[in-house]
Amino acid sequence: MAAKSDQLLIVVSILEGRHFPKSPRLSLVVQASFDGEHLETDPVEHREQPQFSTELAWELDRKTLHQHRLQRTPIKLQCFTLDSVSRKKDNIGYIVLDLRSVQEVRQEPRWYQLLSSKYTKQKPALLVGTILENDSKAAEPSPEKFRAKKAPPRQGSGSVSDLLPDQLEAELIPDQGYHQVGPAERCSDMFVLSVTVAFATKLEQLIPSTKKLPADDSGFFFYYSLLGNDITSEPFHSLLSPDFEPERASVRIRSSKQVLQAFLSQQPSLQIHLCCGNHSLGSSDVPLSALTAASVDLESKAATVEGAFILQPPRRNKLPALPAELQPTVGVAVILRREELTPQQFLGSKDPSRAPPLRVAPSAEQTAPSSSPAQKPSGPPPLPPPSSCTESEAESLLEELELHRKQAAAAGVDVPEGGASSVSVSAPKVSIPSSAHHYCFSLDLRSLGKLGSPHPIAATLRYSYQFFGSSAPIMTSPPVELQRNMEASLPQSFCAFDFAALPQQLQDTFLRVPLVVELWDRGSTSRDQLMGSASIQLHQLLSSERTRLGSAGEPSWRQTHQDRIPVVHPERPTERVAELSYVATLDDFGFVKAKEVLVSDSSQNERPAVPQSSSHPMAPKPPLHPTAPQGPAAPVATRDTLEYRAALELEMWKEEQEDLFDDQLRQKELRHMQALAEEWKKRDGEREALVKKKELEFSLLEEKLQKTLSDLEKREKQLAEAELQMERLQRELRAEHELTQKELQEASRRLQRECDHRVALEKDKVRLMEEERGRLLQQMADGECRYQQLQKEFQLYREQQNLRPECRLQAELNLLTLEKVELERKLESTTKSKLHYKQQWGRALKELARFKQREQENAMARLKKQQAELEAMKLRYLATEEKEAVRQDRRELDDIRNELNRLKKQEEERLGPAPAEPDSAPSLNLNESAEEHLSRLLEERDTLLRTGVYTHQDQIIAELNRQIQEAMRDKKL
């Protein structure tokens, strides 16, 4: 028994859960499994946030813990629902915890999402915490210490193998960290059995095109069981190029050479499974008995079984026979050695995480060259997992390529469809009928709203319509966050398609095939999930109103339809997930002009032109009206003006930017071409593998078709024989029909005779009934005469009775009763009228109060309006005064100018005629120009002040005043 300080406890704390559906009839139980030991929590209520608050612990020592960590023994938590009535347990999901992450330092609990959960819509999770604790309990004496030892073998007894039981078993000794095989007294040598999964090739051949992969993001991994220990490799996400680190799993065995060889010879082959989630895609058998068949002395060197073993698919998956070069294989090395031997003696390597070089054993079908983990099969690097894991593997591979292409495009590398280069090639031509029309269909997905899920999603829309000439899906990008009771607009959601089609063909297609828009949730923590789909009925677009485009040439028509449609769940069509708003437009440009067009891949969006932004300052704007010069000046050269210099500087800056832009484009084109070349090399191998796989599938389909054709030929022969039999039966039926027709004619003649006889009898009966009717009519006439006589006698008797006093009193009483009823009715109507008048009076008082309040409000409004008009009149009055002052100044200026002119004329008359007489006209023109400029400035200032927006303190008014002063000063000069 190990020391007390070496005893440890692995404690797993299951605290609570979230996102569970509410179910009052069920309970939740979590079962934890580790090293074959199962522990369970108490049942709790099945609600949205179940509270477990339970700790589960396993006891072990440090050596055993180290051994389990080397073997990567998992801790598996399975969540069950427990029916309180039938006590039935159903598995709803599981969680796998890595033992290597359990530390002695307390860590914060983490949320783990259930894998393979039945509740796929809500994604339930558990809050789990793990810790390693020292076991404080005192070690009790084990009864194994007092087990009696077996007596030593007597002289002359048989060998050790003769004393062994028929079936050997490996017993785990947790305290020492090894398995005991055989008697402990005689088997005391320590051995190490290690298994290494080094590489894998052609794994895509295990996946038929119709197989659906699980929806969880666990990837692919190898699994095998070594002496009861479950071992899994590191997951990888690409079957075309599996990329995982070779790992060695080792177990220590205490036994002897003879007993261990006998034990291994009894063991079945080691099965290595390729798994995806909980499904096995294929398995390979590695015989352990080959370790004993090899004549190897374990005392000096190790026994090894290694090679590339073929993976066989499960029996439920029927795959065609593959040639030797396309068989899926896995490289495995199984080594048995004594523990005293160091790994350097048989590996020549000190890194225990690396696998030994494998020598591939030749099989009956092929002899593969030797390979090692460092020399993996050539192939492209692994691609990220596909966005949708419910597709077949072939579709998943194509989605991987498409996703990689999108990532490359996001990184700035233009990857064309199909890996084509930028070199243009001649495309095939297709002829168009003369009656075909040129159409342009555009779809704008406006917004999403009314989300049914309580949790927000990263929404993106996807659709495709092959009638428009392209089967490539159109997607909105980037995803938008959509929350409940919120409407979100979709970026990059407009797409237009140009195509040619016959009008009748367009109508038939729009009527039969709706456009399906899929709503995807592109979460950051999980794969893409299809939330729902919406069907756009395109025939509604054809019934919308047509509007004419353009006025000249051939007429063009446009039809537009806008609607909001529900997005329904893919599995439950009655459940509404969200609501989509869209606008669809169809343009008809008439008959197609070209009779032949080139067939090329359609693109969703053209690359927009690169905008060139300019940070160059704009040149100052010249004034609209030049100021009056002080005197005649020399003309300025055009190249010396500010406008010319600014334009020249702008043009030079444009040329510099164009050169810089061209250099950037050339560098970007070089990078793109290099990336395309590398991408082409990477994807070439993937395409070849996919094509080979498709060829095999097509060959299998061809065999099925041939078999179906032979069955059809047999059926045609059977149909020919059946037709002959049918003709014979028709002849027999025709004869039977003629015989039956004759019998029916004879029977009809007999019935005719019988009917004639019955008609004669009925006529006799009718004659007798007529005679009886006449007799009865005579009796009725006699009875009528007697009735008239009795009526007259009764009338006389009633008149005699009315003459008595009792009859008169009864008539008066009836008349008074009628008068009383009439008076009561008048009283009731008067009461009702009184109540009605009271109600009308109350309404009139309320209406009068409302009229008074409304009149007060109108009076206040009129008062405010009058005040505003008064302010406006004040402003106009001030503006008028200012204008009058300006006019006064102008008149004074005119008087001064006239005085100056008079003095000037007097001076000219005194000095004589001036020689420069032609110059008087330019001076007069300058004065007129200055006056016009001054009047324009005054008018602009008055207009701005009249608006009431500007005052005399504003900058623009001050600037106008300054210009007016300058103009007046220039005019005086």
PDB file of C-alpha atoms in Angstrom, residues 612-613 650-666:
ATOM      1  CA  GLN A 612      -9.398  57.910 -54.663  1.00  0.00           C
ATOM      2  CA  SER A 613      -9.759  60.375 -51.838  1.00  0.00           C
ATOM      3  CA  LEU A 650      -3.378  69.457 -57.984  1.00  0.00           C
ATOM      4  CA  GLU A 651      -2.491  67.801 -61.291  1.00  0.00           C
ATOM      5  CA  MET A 652       1.014  66.922 -60.062  1.00  0.00           C
ATOM      6  CA  TRP A 653      -0.451  65.423 -56.895  1.00  0.00           C
ATOM      7  CA  LYS A 654      -2.906  63.361 -58.988  1.00  0.00           C
ATOM      8  CA  GLU A 655      -0.095  61.948 -61.143  1.00  0.00           C
ATOM      9  CA  GLU A 656       1.895  61.053 -58.020  1.00  0.00           C
ATOM     10  CA  GLN A 657      -1.123  59.288 -56.502  1.00  0.00           C
ATOM     11  CA  GLU A 658      -1.823  57.418 -59.747  1.00  0.00           C
ATOM     12  CA  ASP A 659       1.766  56.132 -59.865  1.00  0.00           C
ATOM     13  CA  LEU A 660       1.557  55.059 -56.238  1.00  0.00           C
ATOM     14  CA  PHE A 661      -1.785  53.344 -56.865  1.00  0.00           C
ATOM     15  CA  ASP A 662      -0.363  51.495 -59.915  1.00  0.00           C
ATOM     16  CA  ASP A 663       2.585  50.232 -57.851  1.00  0.00           C
ATOM     17  CA  GLN A 664       0.242  48.997 -55.151  1.00  0.00           C
ATOM     18  CA  LEU A 665      -1.930  47.222 -57.712  1.00  0.00           C
ATOM     19  CA  ARG A 666       1.089  45.500 -59.264  1.00  0.00           C
TER      20      ARG A 666
END
